[in-house]
Every structure is written in C-alpha cells, then in structure tokens.
Short mmCIF file of C-alpha atoms and ligand atoms in Angstrom, two decimals:
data_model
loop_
_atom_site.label_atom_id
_atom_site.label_comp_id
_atom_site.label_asym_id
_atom_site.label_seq_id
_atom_site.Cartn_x
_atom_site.Cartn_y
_atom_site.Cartn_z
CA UNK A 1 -19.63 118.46 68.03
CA UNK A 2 -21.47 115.27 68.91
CA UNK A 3 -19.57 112.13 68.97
CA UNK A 4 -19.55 110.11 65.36
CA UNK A 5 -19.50 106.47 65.07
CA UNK A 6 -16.18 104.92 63.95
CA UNK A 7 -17.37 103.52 60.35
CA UNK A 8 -14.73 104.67 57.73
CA UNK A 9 -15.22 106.07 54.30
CA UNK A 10 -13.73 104.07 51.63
CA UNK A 11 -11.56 105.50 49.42
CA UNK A 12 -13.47 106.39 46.08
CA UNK A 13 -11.33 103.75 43.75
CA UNK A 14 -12.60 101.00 46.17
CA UNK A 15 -15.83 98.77 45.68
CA UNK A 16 -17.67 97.74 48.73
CA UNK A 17 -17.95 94.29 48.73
CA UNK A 18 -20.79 93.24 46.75
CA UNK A 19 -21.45 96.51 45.47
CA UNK A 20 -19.11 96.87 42.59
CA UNK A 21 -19.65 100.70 40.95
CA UNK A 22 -21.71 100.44 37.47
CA UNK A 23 -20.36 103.06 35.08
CA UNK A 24 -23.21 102.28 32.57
CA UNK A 25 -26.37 104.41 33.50
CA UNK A 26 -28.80 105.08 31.14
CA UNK A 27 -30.69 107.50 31.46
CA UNK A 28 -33.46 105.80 31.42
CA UNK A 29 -32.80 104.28 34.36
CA UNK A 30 -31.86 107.13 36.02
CA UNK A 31 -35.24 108.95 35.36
CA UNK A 32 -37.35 105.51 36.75
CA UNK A 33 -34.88 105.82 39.75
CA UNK A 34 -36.13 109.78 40.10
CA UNK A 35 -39.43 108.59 40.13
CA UNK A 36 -39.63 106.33 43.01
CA UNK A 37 -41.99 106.54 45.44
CA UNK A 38 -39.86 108.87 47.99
CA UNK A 39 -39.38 106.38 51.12
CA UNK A 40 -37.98 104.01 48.67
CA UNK A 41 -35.55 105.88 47.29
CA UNK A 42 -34.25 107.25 50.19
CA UNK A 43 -34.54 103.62 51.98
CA UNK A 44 -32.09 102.93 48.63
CA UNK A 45 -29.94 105.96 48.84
CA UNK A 46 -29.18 105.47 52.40
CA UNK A 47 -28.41 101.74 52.27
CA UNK A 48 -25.52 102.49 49.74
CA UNK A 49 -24.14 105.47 51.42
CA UNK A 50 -23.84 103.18 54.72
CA UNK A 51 -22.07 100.78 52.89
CA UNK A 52 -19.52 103.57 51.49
CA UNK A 53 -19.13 106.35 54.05
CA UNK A 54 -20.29 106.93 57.76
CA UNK A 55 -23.66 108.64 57.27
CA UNK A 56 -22.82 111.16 60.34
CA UNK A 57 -19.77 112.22 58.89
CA UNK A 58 -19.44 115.39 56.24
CA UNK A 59 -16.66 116.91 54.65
CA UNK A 60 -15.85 120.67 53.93
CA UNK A 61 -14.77 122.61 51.74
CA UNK A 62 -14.24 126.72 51.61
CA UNK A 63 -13.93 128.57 48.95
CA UNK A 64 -12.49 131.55 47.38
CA UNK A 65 -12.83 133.42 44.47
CA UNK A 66 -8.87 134.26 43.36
CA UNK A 67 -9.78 136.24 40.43
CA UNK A 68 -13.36 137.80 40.19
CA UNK A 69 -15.54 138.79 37.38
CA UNK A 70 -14.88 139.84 33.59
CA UNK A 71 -15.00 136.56 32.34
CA UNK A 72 -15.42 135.96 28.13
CA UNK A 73 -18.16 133.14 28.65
CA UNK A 74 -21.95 133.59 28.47
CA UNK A 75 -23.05 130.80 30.75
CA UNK A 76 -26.61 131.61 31.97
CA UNK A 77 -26.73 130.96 35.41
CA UNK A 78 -23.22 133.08 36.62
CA UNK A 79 -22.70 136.66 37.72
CA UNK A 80 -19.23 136.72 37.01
CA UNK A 81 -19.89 136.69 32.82
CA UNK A 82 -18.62 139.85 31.64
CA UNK A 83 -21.63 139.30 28.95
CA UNK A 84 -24.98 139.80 31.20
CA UNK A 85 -26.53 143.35 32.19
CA UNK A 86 -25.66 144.19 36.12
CA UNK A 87 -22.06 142.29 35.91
CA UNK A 88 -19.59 142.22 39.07
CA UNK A 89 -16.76 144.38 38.65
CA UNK A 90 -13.78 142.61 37.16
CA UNK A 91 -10.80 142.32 39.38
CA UNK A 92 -7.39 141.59 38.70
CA UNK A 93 -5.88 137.86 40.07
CA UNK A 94 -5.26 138.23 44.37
CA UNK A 95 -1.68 138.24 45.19
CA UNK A 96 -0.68 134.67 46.90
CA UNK A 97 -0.06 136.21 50.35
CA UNK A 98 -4.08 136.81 50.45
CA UNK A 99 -5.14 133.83 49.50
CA UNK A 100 -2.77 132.23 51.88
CA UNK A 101 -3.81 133.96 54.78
CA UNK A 102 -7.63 133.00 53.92
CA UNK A 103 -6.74 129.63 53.68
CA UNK A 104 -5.58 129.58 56.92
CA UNK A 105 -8.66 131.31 58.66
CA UNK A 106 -10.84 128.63 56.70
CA UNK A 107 -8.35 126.38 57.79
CA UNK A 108 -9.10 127.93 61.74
CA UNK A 109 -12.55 127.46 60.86
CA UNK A 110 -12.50 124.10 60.67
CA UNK A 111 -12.28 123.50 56.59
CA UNK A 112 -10.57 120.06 55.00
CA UNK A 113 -10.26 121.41 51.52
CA UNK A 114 -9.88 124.82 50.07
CA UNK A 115 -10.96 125.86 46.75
CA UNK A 116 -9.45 128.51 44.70
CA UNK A 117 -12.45 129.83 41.66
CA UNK A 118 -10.76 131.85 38.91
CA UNK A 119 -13.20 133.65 35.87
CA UNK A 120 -11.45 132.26 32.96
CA UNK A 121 -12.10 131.11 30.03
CA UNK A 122 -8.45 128.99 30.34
CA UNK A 123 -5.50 129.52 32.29
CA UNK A 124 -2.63 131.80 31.19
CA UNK A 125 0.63 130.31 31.43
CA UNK A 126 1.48 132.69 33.48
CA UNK A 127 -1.30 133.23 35.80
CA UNK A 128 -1.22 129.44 36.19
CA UNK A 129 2.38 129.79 37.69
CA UNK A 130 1.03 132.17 40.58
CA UNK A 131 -2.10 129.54 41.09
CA UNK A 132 0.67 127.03 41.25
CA UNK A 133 2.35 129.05 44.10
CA UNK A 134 -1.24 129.28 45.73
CA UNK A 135 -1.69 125.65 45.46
CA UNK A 136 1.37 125.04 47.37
CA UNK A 137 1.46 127.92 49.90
CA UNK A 138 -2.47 126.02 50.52
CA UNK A 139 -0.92 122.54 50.62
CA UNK A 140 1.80 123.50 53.46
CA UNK A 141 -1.14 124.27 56.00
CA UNK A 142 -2.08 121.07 55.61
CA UNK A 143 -5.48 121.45 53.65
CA UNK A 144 -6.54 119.74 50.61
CA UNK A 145 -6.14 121.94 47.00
CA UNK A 146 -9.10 122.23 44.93
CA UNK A 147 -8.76 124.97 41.95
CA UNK A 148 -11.77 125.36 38.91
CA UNK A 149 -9.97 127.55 36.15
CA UNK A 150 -12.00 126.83 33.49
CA UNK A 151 -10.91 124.84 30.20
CA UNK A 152 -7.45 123.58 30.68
CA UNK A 153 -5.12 121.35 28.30
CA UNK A 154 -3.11 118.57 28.85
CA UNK A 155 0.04 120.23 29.68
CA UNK A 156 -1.47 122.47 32.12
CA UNK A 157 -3.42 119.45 33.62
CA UNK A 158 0.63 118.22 34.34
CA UNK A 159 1.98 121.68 35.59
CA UNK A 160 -1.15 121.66 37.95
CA UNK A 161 0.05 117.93 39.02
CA UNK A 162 3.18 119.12 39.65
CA UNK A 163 2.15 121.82 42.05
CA UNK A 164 0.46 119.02 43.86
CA UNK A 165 -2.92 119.43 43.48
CA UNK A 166 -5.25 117.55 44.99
CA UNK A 167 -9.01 118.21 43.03
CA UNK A 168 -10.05 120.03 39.49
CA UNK A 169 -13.44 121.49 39.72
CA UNK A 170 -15.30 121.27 36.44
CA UNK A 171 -18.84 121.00 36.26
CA UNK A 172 -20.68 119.36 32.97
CA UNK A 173 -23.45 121.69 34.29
CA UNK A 174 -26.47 120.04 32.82
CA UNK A 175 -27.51 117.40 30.19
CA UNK A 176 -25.95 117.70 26.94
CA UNK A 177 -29.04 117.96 25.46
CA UNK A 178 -29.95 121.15 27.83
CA UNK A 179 -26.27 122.58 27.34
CA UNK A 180 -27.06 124.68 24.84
CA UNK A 181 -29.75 126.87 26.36
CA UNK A 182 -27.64 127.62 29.15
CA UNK A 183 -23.79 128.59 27.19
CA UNK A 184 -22.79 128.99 23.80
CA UNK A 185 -19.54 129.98 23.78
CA UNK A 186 -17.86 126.57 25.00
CA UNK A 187 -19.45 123.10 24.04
CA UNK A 188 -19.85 120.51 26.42
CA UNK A 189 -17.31 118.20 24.72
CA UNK A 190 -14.89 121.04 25.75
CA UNK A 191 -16.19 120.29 29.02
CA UNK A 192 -15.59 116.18 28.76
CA UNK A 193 -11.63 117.35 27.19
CA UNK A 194 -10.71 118.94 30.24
CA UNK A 195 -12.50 116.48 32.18
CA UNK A 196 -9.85 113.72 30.70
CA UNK A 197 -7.03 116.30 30.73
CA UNK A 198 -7.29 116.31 34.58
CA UNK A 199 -8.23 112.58 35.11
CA UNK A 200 -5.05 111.46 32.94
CA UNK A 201 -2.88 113.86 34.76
CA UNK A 202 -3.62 112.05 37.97
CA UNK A 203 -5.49 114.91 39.54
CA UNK A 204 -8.90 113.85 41.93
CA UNK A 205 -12.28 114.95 39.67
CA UNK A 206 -14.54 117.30 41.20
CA UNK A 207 -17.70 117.56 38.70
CA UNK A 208 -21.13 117.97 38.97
CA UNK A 209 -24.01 120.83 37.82
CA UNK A 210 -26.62 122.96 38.65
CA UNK A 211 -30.29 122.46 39.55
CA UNK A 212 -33.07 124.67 38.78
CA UNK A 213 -31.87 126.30 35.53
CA UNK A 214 -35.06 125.68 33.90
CA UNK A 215 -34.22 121.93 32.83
CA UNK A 216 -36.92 118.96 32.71
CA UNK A 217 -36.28 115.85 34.79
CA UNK A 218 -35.10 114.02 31.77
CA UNK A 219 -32.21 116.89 31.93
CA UNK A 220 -31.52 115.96 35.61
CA UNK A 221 -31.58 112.35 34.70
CA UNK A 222 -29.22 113.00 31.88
CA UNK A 223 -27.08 114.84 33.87
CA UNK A 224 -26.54 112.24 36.05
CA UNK A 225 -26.36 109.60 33.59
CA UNK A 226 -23.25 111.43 32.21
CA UNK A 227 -21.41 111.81 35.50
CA UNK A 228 -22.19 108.18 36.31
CA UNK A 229 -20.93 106.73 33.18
CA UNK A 230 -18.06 108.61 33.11
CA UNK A 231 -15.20 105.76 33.53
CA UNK A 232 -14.34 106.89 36.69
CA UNK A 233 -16.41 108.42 38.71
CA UNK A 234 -15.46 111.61 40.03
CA UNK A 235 -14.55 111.52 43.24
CA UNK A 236 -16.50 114.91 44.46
CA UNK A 237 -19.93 115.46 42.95
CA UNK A 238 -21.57 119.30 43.39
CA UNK A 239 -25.02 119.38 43.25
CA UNK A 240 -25.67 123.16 43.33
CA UNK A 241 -29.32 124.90 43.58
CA UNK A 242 -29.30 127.99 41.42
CA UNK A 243 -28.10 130.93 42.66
CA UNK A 244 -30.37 133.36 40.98
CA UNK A 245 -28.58 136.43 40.71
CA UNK A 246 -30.42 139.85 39.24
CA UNK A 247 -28.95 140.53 36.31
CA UNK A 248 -28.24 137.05 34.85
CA UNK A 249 -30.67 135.83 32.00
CA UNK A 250 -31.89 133.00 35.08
CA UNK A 251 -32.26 135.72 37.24
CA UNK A 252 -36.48 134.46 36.92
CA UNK A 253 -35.92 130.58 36.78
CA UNK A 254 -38.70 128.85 38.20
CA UNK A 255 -38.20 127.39 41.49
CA UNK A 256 -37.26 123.93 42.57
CA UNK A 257 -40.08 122.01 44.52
CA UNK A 258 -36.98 121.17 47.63
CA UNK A 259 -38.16 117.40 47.28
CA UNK A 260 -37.54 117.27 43.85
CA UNK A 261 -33.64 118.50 44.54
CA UNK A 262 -33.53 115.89 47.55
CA UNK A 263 -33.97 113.25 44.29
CA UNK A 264 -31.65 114.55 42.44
CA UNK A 265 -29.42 114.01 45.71
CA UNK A 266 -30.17 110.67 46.30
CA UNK A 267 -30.16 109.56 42.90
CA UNK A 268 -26.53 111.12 42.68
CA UNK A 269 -25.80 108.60 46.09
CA UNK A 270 -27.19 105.68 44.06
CA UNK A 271 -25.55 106.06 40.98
CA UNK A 272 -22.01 106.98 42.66
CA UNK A 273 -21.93 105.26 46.11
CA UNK A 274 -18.34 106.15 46.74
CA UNK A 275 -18.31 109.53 45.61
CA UNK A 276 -18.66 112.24 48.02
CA UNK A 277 -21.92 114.11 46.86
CA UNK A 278 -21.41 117.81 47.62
CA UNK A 279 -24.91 119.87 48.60
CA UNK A 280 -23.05 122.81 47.14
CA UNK A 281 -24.35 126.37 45.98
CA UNK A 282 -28.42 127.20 47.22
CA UNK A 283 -27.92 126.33 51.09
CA UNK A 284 -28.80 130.43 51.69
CA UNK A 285 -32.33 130.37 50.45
CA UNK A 286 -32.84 126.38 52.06
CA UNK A 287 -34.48 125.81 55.35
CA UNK A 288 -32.53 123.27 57.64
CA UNK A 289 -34.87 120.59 56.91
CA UNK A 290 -34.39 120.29 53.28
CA UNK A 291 -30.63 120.44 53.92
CA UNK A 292 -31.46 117.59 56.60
CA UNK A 293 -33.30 115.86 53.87
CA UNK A 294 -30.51 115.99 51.47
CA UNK A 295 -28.11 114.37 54.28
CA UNK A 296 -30.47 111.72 54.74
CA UNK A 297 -30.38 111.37 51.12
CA UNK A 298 -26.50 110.39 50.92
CA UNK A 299 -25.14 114.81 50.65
CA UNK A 300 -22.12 114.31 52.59
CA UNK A 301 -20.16 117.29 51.44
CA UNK A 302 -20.97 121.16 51.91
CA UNK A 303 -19.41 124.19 51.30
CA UNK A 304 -18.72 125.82 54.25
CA UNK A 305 -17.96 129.81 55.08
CA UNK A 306 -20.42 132.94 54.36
CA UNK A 307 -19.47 133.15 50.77
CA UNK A 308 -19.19 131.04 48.18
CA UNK A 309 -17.28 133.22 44.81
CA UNK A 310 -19.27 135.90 44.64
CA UNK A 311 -22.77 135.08 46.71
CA UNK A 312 -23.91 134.19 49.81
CA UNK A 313 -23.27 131.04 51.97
CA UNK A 314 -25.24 130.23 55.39
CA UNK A 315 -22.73 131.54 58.14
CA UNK A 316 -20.33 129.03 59.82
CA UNK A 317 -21.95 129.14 63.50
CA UNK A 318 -25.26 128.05 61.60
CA UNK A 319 -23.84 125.47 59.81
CA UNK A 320 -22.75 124.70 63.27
CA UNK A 321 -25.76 124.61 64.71
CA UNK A 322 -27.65 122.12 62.17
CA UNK A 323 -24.72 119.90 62.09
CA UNK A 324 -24.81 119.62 66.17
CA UNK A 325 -28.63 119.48 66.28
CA UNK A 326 -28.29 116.40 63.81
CA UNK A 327 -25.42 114.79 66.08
CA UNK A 328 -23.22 115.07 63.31
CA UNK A 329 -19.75 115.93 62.90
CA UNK A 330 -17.23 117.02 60.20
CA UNK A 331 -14.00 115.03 58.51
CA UNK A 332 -10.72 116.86 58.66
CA UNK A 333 -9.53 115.33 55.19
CA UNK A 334 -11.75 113.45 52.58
CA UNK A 335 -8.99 111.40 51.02
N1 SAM B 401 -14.81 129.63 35.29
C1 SAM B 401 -14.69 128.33 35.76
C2 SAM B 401 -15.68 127.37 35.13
O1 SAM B 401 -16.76 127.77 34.73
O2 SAM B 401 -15.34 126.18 35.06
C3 SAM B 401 -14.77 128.20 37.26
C4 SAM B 401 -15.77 128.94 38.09
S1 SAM B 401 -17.48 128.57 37.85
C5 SAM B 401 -18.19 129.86 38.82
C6 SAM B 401 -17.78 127.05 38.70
C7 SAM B 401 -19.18 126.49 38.72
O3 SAM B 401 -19.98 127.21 39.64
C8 SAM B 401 -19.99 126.51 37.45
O4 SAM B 401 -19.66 125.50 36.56
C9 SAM B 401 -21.41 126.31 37.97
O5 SAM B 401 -21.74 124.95 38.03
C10 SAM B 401 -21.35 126.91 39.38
N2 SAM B 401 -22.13 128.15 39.45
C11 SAM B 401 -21.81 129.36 38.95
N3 SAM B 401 -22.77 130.26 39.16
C12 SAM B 401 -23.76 129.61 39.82
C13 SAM B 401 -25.03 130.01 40.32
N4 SAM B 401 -25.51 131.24 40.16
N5 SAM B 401 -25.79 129.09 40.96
C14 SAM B 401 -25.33 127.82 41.13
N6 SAM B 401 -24.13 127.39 40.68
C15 SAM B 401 -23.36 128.27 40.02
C1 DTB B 402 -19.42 124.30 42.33
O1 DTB B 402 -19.96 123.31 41.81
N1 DTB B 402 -20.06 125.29 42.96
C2 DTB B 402 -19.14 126.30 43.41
C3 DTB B 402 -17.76 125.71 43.04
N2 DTB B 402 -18.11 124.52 42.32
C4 DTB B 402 -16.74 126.51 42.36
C5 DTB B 402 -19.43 127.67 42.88
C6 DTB B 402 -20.82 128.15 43.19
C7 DTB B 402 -20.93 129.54 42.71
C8 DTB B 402 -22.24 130.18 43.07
C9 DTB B 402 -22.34 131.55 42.54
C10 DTB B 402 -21.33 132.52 43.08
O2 DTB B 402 -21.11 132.58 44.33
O3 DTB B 402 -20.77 133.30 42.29
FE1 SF4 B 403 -17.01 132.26 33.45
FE2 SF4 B 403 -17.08 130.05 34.94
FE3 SF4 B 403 -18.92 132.00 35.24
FE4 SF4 B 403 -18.98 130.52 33.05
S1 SF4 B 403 -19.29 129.79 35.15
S2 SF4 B 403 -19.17 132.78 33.13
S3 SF4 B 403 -16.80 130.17 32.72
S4 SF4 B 403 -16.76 132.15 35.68
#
C-alpha cells in the first residue's frame, strides 16, 4: 500500500474546531445542498472531510451472513424475505466455531471490523446468547463487532452491551415518507425504537439506507435529513446502491445516474462530517471511477471481501488494486 499522510481521524463525539456538528437538517436544505452545481459540492464535501478524517485513509469492514434467508419481513429490496417469488433457501443460525474461523481469514485479509447479518425479524433470547458468544469469540482476535439482527428491545440492546459489542447495524432505509412502498410489515418508528434501544445501551450506531429503490430526490434528501438530525449522529453511515436481485419486487428499479449517488455521498459527508460514510452494497456493478468519485466525495468506509450476505462484493485483490492506484491505504481500527 502507498504511504498515507499522518492526519488523524477524530473520534465521532468530537467537533473540529469551528465546525461544531448541526443535528437540525431540514430537508429542505438538504435537497438545495443535492442540487449544487457538482464542483461545489464536492469542493464542500471535501473541505469537511479534511477537517474530520485523513482523506487517504478508509476503513473496512467484512461481513457475514450468520443466519441466511426465511425471514417474516416483506422489505422490497432483500432476497433473504421469505415473502418474494425466487427466495434463498432458509438456513438454520452457523455454529460459533464457523463464524470464528471467518473472522479470522477476514481478519488475515486485512478487515478492522466484522459484521455478523442475521434474517430476523428480532432476536430470540436464545439465539442472541450464541450471537453473544460470536461477538466475543470476534472481539478476542482483535477486530471490531458489528451485528444487524433486526428489531431489538431495550434489554437485548444491554445483553448485546454486555457481550461487548462494538456497532448495531440498523438502517432507516429511506425517507419516512417513501417507507411504506418499500415494507409493510415493520414501521419506521420501529426502526427509530431500536435505533434509541442501541444508542442508550452505549453501543456505536451504524445506520444508513439504500439508493435506487425507486425514491425521488426529496426521498434521498429526507433520508438524510433523518440520519442527520438524529441527536447523535451515528457513527457509521451505509450508503448502499441497490442490489437488484431477480426475484425481489425491485428486481426492475430504474437505475441510478452514478453522479446522482456520488451526491447523495457527499451530501451524507456534509451533513455528518465526523461520521464515517460507508460506500456499502452496489460496488459489483460500479466502475472504479464512480467508486473514486464517491472517495473524493468524503466515502471513507467499504465493505470489503467477495460477498456481502447473500450477493456479490468486488474481490479483495481488486479492491486492492483501486485503493493502490489511488495511493490510498486502509485503517486497522475506526474507533
Ligand atoms: N434483518 C436485519 C434488518 O433488516 O435490520 C439485518 C439484515 S438486512 C439485510 C441489513 C440491510 O441491508 C437492510 O436494512 C438494507 O439497507 C440492506 N440491504 C438488504 N438488501 C439489499 C439490497 N438488495 N441492496 C442494497 N442493500 C440491501
Ligand atoms: C448495510 O447497510 N449493507 C449491508 C449491511 N448493512 C448489513 C448489507 C447489504 C446486503 C446486500 C444484499 C445481500 O448481499 O443480501
Ligand atoms: Fe429480513 Fe432484514 Fe431482509 Fe428485511 S432486510 S427481509 S428484515 S433480512
């Protein structure tokens, strides 16, 4: 890997002098920043993200899918709802042995974090003891924990606190005026529950959404809007391109002009300068330039490995490749 410069990210709870965080977008405000003139929104994108985080420098994360398919929810956009046409066989939750040895080949590989993805609905109490056995087997290698389990309460926010995890995936997924096209069968006040479940149990927030489900910009600007008013920010933000998967009611979304997702990006840098912005699912079907273009535009986060859950991720040596071509190099830990 090329050489980084020594600039150090600041820790997400931190303000940069001068640049305290806002935590009252509107959306409003949001869409006029979408609709910048392109240089000048980058040009404002990259300012902030200098001030918060060495621009050469991005963080990874692998992930695994610890219990696959057969899930009760209906969202739209996923393969793993037992609901849609051509679903993924359901599979039963891996023994902890597995996931620990895949940990520590992603750890080989060069991962900081490792995320666990379970198809629930919510936790079982005692599924979430065997997660909590993952989480720690993870920990011991010395990677960050990241587990999304879908809606959990307060008490298993705690237990997962206890097991000492670091992040709680949980995406608001789109605006919550769009929500309802895309899943009926949770609201997205459920969403915003667990949300404060995990923030009030002291675990890091990992939350974000999907691009390209259909939605209008205002939905991308309200998206934003809700992650950036949240009172915290959360600390990882996935922006993830649609994964459009035969089968799924999206599987015919339109596609996403790649400089329209490069705003959403950089809008996400504006809004949440400390937060590491993730260029998560869609890197497969991107060419390296728009992935460039999004780490120009403040990404400094990717998933990293050839799958994500259940589709396919660009293979490490590419990932490689772009990052050495760009003279950029990788963080062992984000925190
Ligand atoms: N069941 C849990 C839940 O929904 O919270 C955890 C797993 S779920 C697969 C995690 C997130 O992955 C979703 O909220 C969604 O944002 C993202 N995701 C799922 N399928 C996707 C797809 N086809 N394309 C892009 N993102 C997707
Ligand atoms: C997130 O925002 N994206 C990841 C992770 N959080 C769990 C999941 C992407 C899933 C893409 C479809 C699949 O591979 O099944
Ligand atoms: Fe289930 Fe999560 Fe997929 Fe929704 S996104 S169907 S909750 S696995």
């Amino acid at each position: 890997m090329a050489d980084g410069s020594s600039l150090s990210a600041l820790s997400p709870s931190q303000t940069h002098a001068g640049t305290p965080l806002r935590h009252d977008w509107t959306r409003q405000e949001v869409e006029t920043l979408l609709n910048l003139p392109f240089p000048e929104l980058l040009y404002r994108a990259q300012t902030l993200h200098r001030q918060f985080f060495d621009p050469t420098e991005i963080q990874i994360s692998t992930l695994l899918s610890i219990k696959t398919g057969g899930c009760p929810e209906d969202c739209a956009y996923c393969p793993q709802s037992s609901r849609h046409e051509e679903r993924i066989k359901a599979e039963k939750l891996m023994a902890v042995d597995g996931v620990i040895a895949e940990a520590k080949r992603a750890k080989e590989a060069g991962a900081a974090r490792f995320c666990m993805g379970a198809a629930w609905r919510s936790p079982k109490d005692h599924d979430l003891e065997t997660v909590c056995s993952m989480i720690e087997g993870v920990k011991a290698l010395g990677l960050e924990t990241c587990v999304t389990l879908g809606m959990l309460d307060d008490r298993q926010a705690h237990r997962l606190k206890d097991a000492g995890l670091d992040y709680y995936n949980h995406n608001i997924d789109t605006s919550p005026e769009f929500y309802g096209e895309i899943i009926s069968t949770r609201t997205y006040q459920d969403r915003l529950d667990t949300l404060s479940n995990v923030r009030d149990a002291g675990i890091n927030v990992c939350c974000g959404g999907i691009v390209g489900m259909g939605e209008g910009e205002s939905d991308r600007a309200g998206m934003i809007a809700s992650l950036a008013s949240m009172p915290k920010h959360p600390e990882s933000v996935p922006i993830n391109l649609l994964v459009k998967v035969a089968g799924t009611p999206l599987q015919t979304a339109e596609e996403v002009d790649p400089i329209d997702f490069v705003r959403v990006i950089a809008v996400a840098r504006i809004t949440m300068p400390a937060s590491h912005v993730r260029l998560a699912a869609g890197r497969e079907n991107m060419t390296d330039e728009a992935q460039t273009l999004c780490f120009l535009a403040g990404a400094n986060s990717i998933f990293y490995g050839e799958r994500l859950l259940t589709t396919p991720n660009p293979a490490a040596t590419r990932d490689r490749q772009l990052l050495d071509r760009l003279g950029m190099n990788t963080t062992v830990s984000a925190k």
